Coordinates of C-alpha atoms in Angstrom, one line a residue:
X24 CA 23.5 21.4 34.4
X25 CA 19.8 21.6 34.4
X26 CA 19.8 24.0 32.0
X27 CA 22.0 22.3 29.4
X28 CA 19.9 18.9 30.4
X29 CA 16.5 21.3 29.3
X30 CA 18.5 22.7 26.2
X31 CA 19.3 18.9 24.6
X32 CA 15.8 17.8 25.6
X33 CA 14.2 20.8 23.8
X34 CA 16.5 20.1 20.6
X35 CA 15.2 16.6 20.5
X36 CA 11.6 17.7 20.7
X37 CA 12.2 19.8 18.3
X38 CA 14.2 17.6 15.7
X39 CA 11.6 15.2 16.1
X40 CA 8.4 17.4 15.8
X41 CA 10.4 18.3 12.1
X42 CA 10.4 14.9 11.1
X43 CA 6.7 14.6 11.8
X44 CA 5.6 17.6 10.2
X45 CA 8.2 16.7 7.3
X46 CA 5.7 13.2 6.8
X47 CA 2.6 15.1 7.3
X48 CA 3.2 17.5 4.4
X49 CA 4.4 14.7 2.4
X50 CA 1.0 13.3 2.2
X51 CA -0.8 16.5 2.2
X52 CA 1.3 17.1 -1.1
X53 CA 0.5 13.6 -2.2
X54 CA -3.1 13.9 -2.0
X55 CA -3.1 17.9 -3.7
X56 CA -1.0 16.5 -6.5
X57 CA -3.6 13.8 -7.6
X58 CA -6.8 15.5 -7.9
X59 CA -7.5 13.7 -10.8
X60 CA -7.5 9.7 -12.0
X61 CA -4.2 9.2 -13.9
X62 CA -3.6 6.1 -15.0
X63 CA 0.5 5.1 -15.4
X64 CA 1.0 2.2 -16.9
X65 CA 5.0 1.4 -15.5
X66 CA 4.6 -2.4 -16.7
X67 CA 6.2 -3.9 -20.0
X68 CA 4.5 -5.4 -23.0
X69 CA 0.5 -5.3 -23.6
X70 CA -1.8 -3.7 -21.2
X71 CA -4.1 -6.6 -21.7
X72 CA -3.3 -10.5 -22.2
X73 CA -4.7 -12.1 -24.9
X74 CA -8.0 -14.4 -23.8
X75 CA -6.3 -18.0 -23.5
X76 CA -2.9 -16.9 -22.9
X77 CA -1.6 -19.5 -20.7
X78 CA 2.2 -19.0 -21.5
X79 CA 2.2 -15.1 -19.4
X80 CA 1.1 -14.0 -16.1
X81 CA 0.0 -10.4 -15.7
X82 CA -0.1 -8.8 -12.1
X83 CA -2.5 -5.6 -12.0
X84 CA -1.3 -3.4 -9.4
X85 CA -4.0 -1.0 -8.1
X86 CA -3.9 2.0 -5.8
X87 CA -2.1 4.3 -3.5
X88 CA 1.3 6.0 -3.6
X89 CA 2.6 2.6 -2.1
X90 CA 1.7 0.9 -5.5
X91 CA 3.1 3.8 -7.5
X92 CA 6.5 3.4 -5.9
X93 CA 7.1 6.7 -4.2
X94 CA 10.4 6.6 -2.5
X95 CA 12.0 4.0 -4.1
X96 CA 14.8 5.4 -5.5
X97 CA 14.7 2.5 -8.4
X98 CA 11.3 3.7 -9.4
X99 CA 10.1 -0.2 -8.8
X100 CA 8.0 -0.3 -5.4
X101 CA 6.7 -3.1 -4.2
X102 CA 4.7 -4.1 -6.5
X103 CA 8.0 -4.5 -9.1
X104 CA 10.0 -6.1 -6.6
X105 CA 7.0 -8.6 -6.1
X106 CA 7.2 -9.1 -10.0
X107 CA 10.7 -9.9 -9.9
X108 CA 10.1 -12.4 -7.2
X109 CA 7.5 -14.0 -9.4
X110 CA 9.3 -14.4 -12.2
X111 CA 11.9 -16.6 -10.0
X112 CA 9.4 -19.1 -9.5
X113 CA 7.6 -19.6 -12.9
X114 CA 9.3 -20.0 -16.4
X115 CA 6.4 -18.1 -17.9
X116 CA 6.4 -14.3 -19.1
X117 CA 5.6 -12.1 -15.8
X118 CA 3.9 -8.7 -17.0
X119 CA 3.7 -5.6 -14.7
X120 CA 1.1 -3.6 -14.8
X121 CA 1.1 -0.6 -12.2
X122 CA -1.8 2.0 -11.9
X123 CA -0.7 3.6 -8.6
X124 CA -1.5 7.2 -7.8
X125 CA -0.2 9.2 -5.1
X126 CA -2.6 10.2 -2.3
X127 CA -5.5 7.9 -3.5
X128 CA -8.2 7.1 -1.2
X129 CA -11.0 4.5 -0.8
X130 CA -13.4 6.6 -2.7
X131 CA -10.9 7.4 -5.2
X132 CA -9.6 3.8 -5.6
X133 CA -13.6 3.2 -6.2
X134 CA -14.3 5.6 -8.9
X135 CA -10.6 4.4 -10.6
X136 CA -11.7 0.6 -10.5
X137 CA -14.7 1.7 -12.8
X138 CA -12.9 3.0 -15.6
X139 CA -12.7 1.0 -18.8
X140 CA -9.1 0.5 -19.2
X141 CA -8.7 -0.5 -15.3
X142 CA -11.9 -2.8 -15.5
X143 CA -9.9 -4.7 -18.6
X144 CA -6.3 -5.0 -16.6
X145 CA -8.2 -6.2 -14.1
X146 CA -10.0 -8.7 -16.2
X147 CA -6.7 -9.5 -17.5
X148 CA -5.0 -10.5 -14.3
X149 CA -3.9 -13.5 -12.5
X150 CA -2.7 -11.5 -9.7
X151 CA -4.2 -8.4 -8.1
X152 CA -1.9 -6.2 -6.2
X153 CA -3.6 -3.3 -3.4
X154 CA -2.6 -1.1 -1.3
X155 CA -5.2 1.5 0.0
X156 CA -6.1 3.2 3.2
X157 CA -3.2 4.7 4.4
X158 CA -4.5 8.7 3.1
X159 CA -7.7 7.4 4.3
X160 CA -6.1 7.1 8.0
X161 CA -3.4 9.6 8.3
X162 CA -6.3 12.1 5.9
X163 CA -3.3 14.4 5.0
X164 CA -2.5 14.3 8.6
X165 CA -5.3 15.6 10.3
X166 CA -5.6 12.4 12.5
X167 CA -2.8 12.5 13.6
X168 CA -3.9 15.7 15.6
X169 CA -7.4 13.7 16.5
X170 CA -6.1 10.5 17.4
X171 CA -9.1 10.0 19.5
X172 CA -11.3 7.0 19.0
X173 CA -14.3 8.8 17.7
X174 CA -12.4 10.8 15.3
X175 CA -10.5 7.7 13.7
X176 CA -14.0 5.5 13.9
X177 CA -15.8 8.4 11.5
X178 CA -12.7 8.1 9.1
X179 CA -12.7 4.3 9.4
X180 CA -16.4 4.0 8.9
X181 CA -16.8 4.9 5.4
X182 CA -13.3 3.3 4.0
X183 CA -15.0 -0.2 5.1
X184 CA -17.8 0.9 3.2
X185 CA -15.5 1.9 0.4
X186 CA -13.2 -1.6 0.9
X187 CA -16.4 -3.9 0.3
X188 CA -17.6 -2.1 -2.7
X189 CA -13.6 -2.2 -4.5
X190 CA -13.3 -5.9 -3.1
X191 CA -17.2 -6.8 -4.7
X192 CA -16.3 -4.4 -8.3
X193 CA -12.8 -6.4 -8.4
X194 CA -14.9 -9.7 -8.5
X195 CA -17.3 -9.2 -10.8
X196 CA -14.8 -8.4 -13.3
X197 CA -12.4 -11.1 -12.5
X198 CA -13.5 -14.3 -10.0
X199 CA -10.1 -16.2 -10.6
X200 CA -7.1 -14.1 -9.8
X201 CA -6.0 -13.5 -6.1
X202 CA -6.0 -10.2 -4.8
X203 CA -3.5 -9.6 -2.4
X204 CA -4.1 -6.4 -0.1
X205 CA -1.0 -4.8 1.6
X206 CA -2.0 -3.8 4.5
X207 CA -0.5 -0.8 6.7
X208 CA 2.6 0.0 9.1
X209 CA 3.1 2.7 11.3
X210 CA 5.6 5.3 10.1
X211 CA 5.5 7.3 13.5
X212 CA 6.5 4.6 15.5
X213 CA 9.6 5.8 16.7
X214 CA 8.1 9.4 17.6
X215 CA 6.8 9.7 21.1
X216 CA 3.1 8.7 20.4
X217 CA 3.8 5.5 19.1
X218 CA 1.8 3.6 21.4
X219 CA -1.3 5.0 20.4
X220 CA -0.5 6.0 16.6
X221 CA 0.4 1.5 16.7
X222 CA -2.8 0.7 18.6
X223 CA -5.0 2.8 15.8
X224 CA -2.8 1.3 13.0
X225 CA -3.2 -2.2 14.3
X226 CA -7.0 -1.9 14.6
X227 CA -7.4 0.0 11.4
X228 CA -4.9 -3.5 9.9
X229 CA -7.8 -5.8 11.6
X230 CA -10.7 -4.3 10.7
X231 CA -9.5 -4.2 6.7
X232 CA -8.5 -7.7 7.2
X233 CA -12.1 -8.8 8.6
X234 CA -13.6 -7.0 5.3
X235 CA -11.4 -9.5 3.3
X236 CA -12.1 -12.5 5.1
X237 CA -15.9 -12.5 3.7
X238 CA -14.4 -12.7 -0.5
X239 CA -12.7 -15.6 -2.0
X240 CA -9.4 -15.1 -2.4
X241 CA -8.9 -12.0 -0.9
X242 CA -5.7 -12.3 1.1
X243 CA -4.5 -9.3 3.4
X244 CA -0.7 -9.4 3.1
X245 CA 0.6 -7.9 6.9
X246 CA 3.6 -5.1 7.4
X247 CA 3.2 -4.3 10.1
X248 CA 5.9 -6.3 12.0
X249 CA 8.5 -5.4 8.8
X250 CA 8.6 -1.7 9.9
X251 CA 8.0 -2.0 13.6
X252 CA 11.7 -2.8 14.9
X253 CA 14.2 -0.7 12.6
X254 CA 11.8 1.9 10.9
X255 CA 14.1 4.5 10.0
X256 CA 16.4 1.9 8.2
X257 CA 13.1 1.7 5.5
X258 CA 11.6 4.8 5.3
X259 CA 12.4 7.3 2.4
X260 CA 13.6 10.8 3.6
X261 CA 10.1 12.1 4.1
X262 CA 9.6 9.7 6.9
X263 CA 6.3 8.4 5.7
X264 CA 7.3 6.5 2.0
X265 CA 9.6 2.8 2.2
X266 CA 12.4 3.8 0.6
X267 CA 14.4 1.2 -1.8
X268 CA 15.1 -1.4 1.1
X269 CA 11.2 -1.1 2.9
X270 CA 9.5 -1.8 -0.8
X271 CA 11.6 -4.9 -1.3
X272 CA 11.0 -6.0 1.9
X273 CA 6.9 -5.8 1.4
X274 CA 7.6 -7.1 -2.5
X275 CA 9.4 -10.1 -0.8
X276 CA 6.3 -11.0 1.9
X277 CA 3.7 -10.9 -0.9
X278 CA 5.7 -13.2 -3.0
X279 CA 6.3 -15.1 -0.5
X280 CA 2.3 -16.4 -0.4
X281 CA 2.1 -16.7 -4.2
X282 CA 2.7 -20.4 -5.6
X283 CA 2.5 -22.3 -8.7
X284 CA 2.2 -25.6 -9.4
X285 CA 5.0 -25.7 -11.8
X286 CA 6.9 -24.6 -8.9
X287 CA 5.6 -27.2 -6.1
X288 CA 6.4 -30.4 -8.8
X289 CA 10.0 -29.3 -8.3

């Protein structure tokens, strides 16, 4: 009986490492595939609105596989499903544009903010979508062999740096729009670190959200609590991506805090 009890154990363990190992190279292939700074432009219409324009709004999605829509089956991510829930609550023209790229980091994110054609969408915009951090953290999965305090601190040190300087570059091109900043869940939370692997998560969520505090407009958009109960029934079969049902749930929240006036005088 013991035996049998030790055999099913083993084959849990095992099924389980798989899983994690399956998320892990997930990322490590996200970040090798990306060397360089693509820009995809997965919106409709322009890449730029016209100076006066008051009849369109134009959301500028920036950075990470998150933006880019990896997983999503429907090739829209959160950042489309957030465009689709804008375009419920305004009669105007609601143009995508969606400069994702897998395995971007905070450095990365920095250099791709300083290119021409991003610094005009960005200029463009009356919304700012983000997501960044998450490669930063999980580092193509090296943390998640160190996840010792010290270890995550000397990762977490220079992606604050990073965070201020995108936040800062973002401004000086554009002072209007809102930038909303999806912040991170924890894809492991169901494997038997969880505790820990939520505690770094939740800190790393905090500490990003401080950096925001001190810019106008700067509003860190929570996920955390979206993954935390059911996560398997939103992750994509890598086990680190949403899948179709985890994007629309993140699109949803951040167009949830995103109001018009047109819409409040109805």
């Amino acid at each position: 009986m013991k035996k049998h009890l030790i055999s099913a154990i083993s084959i849990v363990s095992a099924v389980s490492a798989l899983l994690f190992l399956a998320g892990l190279w997930m990322v490590f292939e996200d970040q090798q595939a990306n060397t360089g700074l693509k820009t995809e432009n997965t919106g409709t219409g322009k890449n730029t609105k016209k100076a006066g324009n008051t009849n369109e709004i134009t959301i500028t999605a920036i950075g990470d596989s998150l933006t880019r829509g990896t997983g999503d089956t429907a090739g829209k991510g959160y950042a489309g499903y957030t465009a689709d829930e804008v375009k419920k609550k305004t009669k105007k023209a609601v143009l995508l544009q969606n400069n994702g790229i897998k395995g971007l980091t905070s450095s990365g994110l920095l250099e791709q903010i300083k290119q021409p054609q991003i610094k005009r969408e960005l200029r463009s915009a009356d919304i700012i979508l983000l997501t960044i951090g998450g490669n930063d953290l999980f580092a193509g999965g090296e943390a998640l062999g160190h996840l010792d305090n010290a270890y995550i601190e000397k990762l977490e040190k220079p992606y604050l740096v990073h965070l201020k300087q995108i936040y800062a570059g973002i401004r000086a091109v554009n002072k209007t729009a809102t930038v909303y900043h999806v912040g991170l869940y924890n894809p492991f939370i169901d494997l038997s670190q969880a505790k820990t692997t939520s505690a770094i998560v939740r800190k790393w969520n905090f500490d990003s959200a401080s950096v925001a505090a001190d810019f106008p407009k700067v509003v860190y958009v929570p996920t955390f609590d979206l993954f935390e109960l059911n996560v398997n029934d939103y992750l994509y079969s890598d086990k680190f991506h949403p899948n179709m049902a985890g994007y629309q749930l993140i699109g949803e929240r951040v167009a949830s805090l995103i109001h018009f006036r047109e819409e409040e005088a109805k």
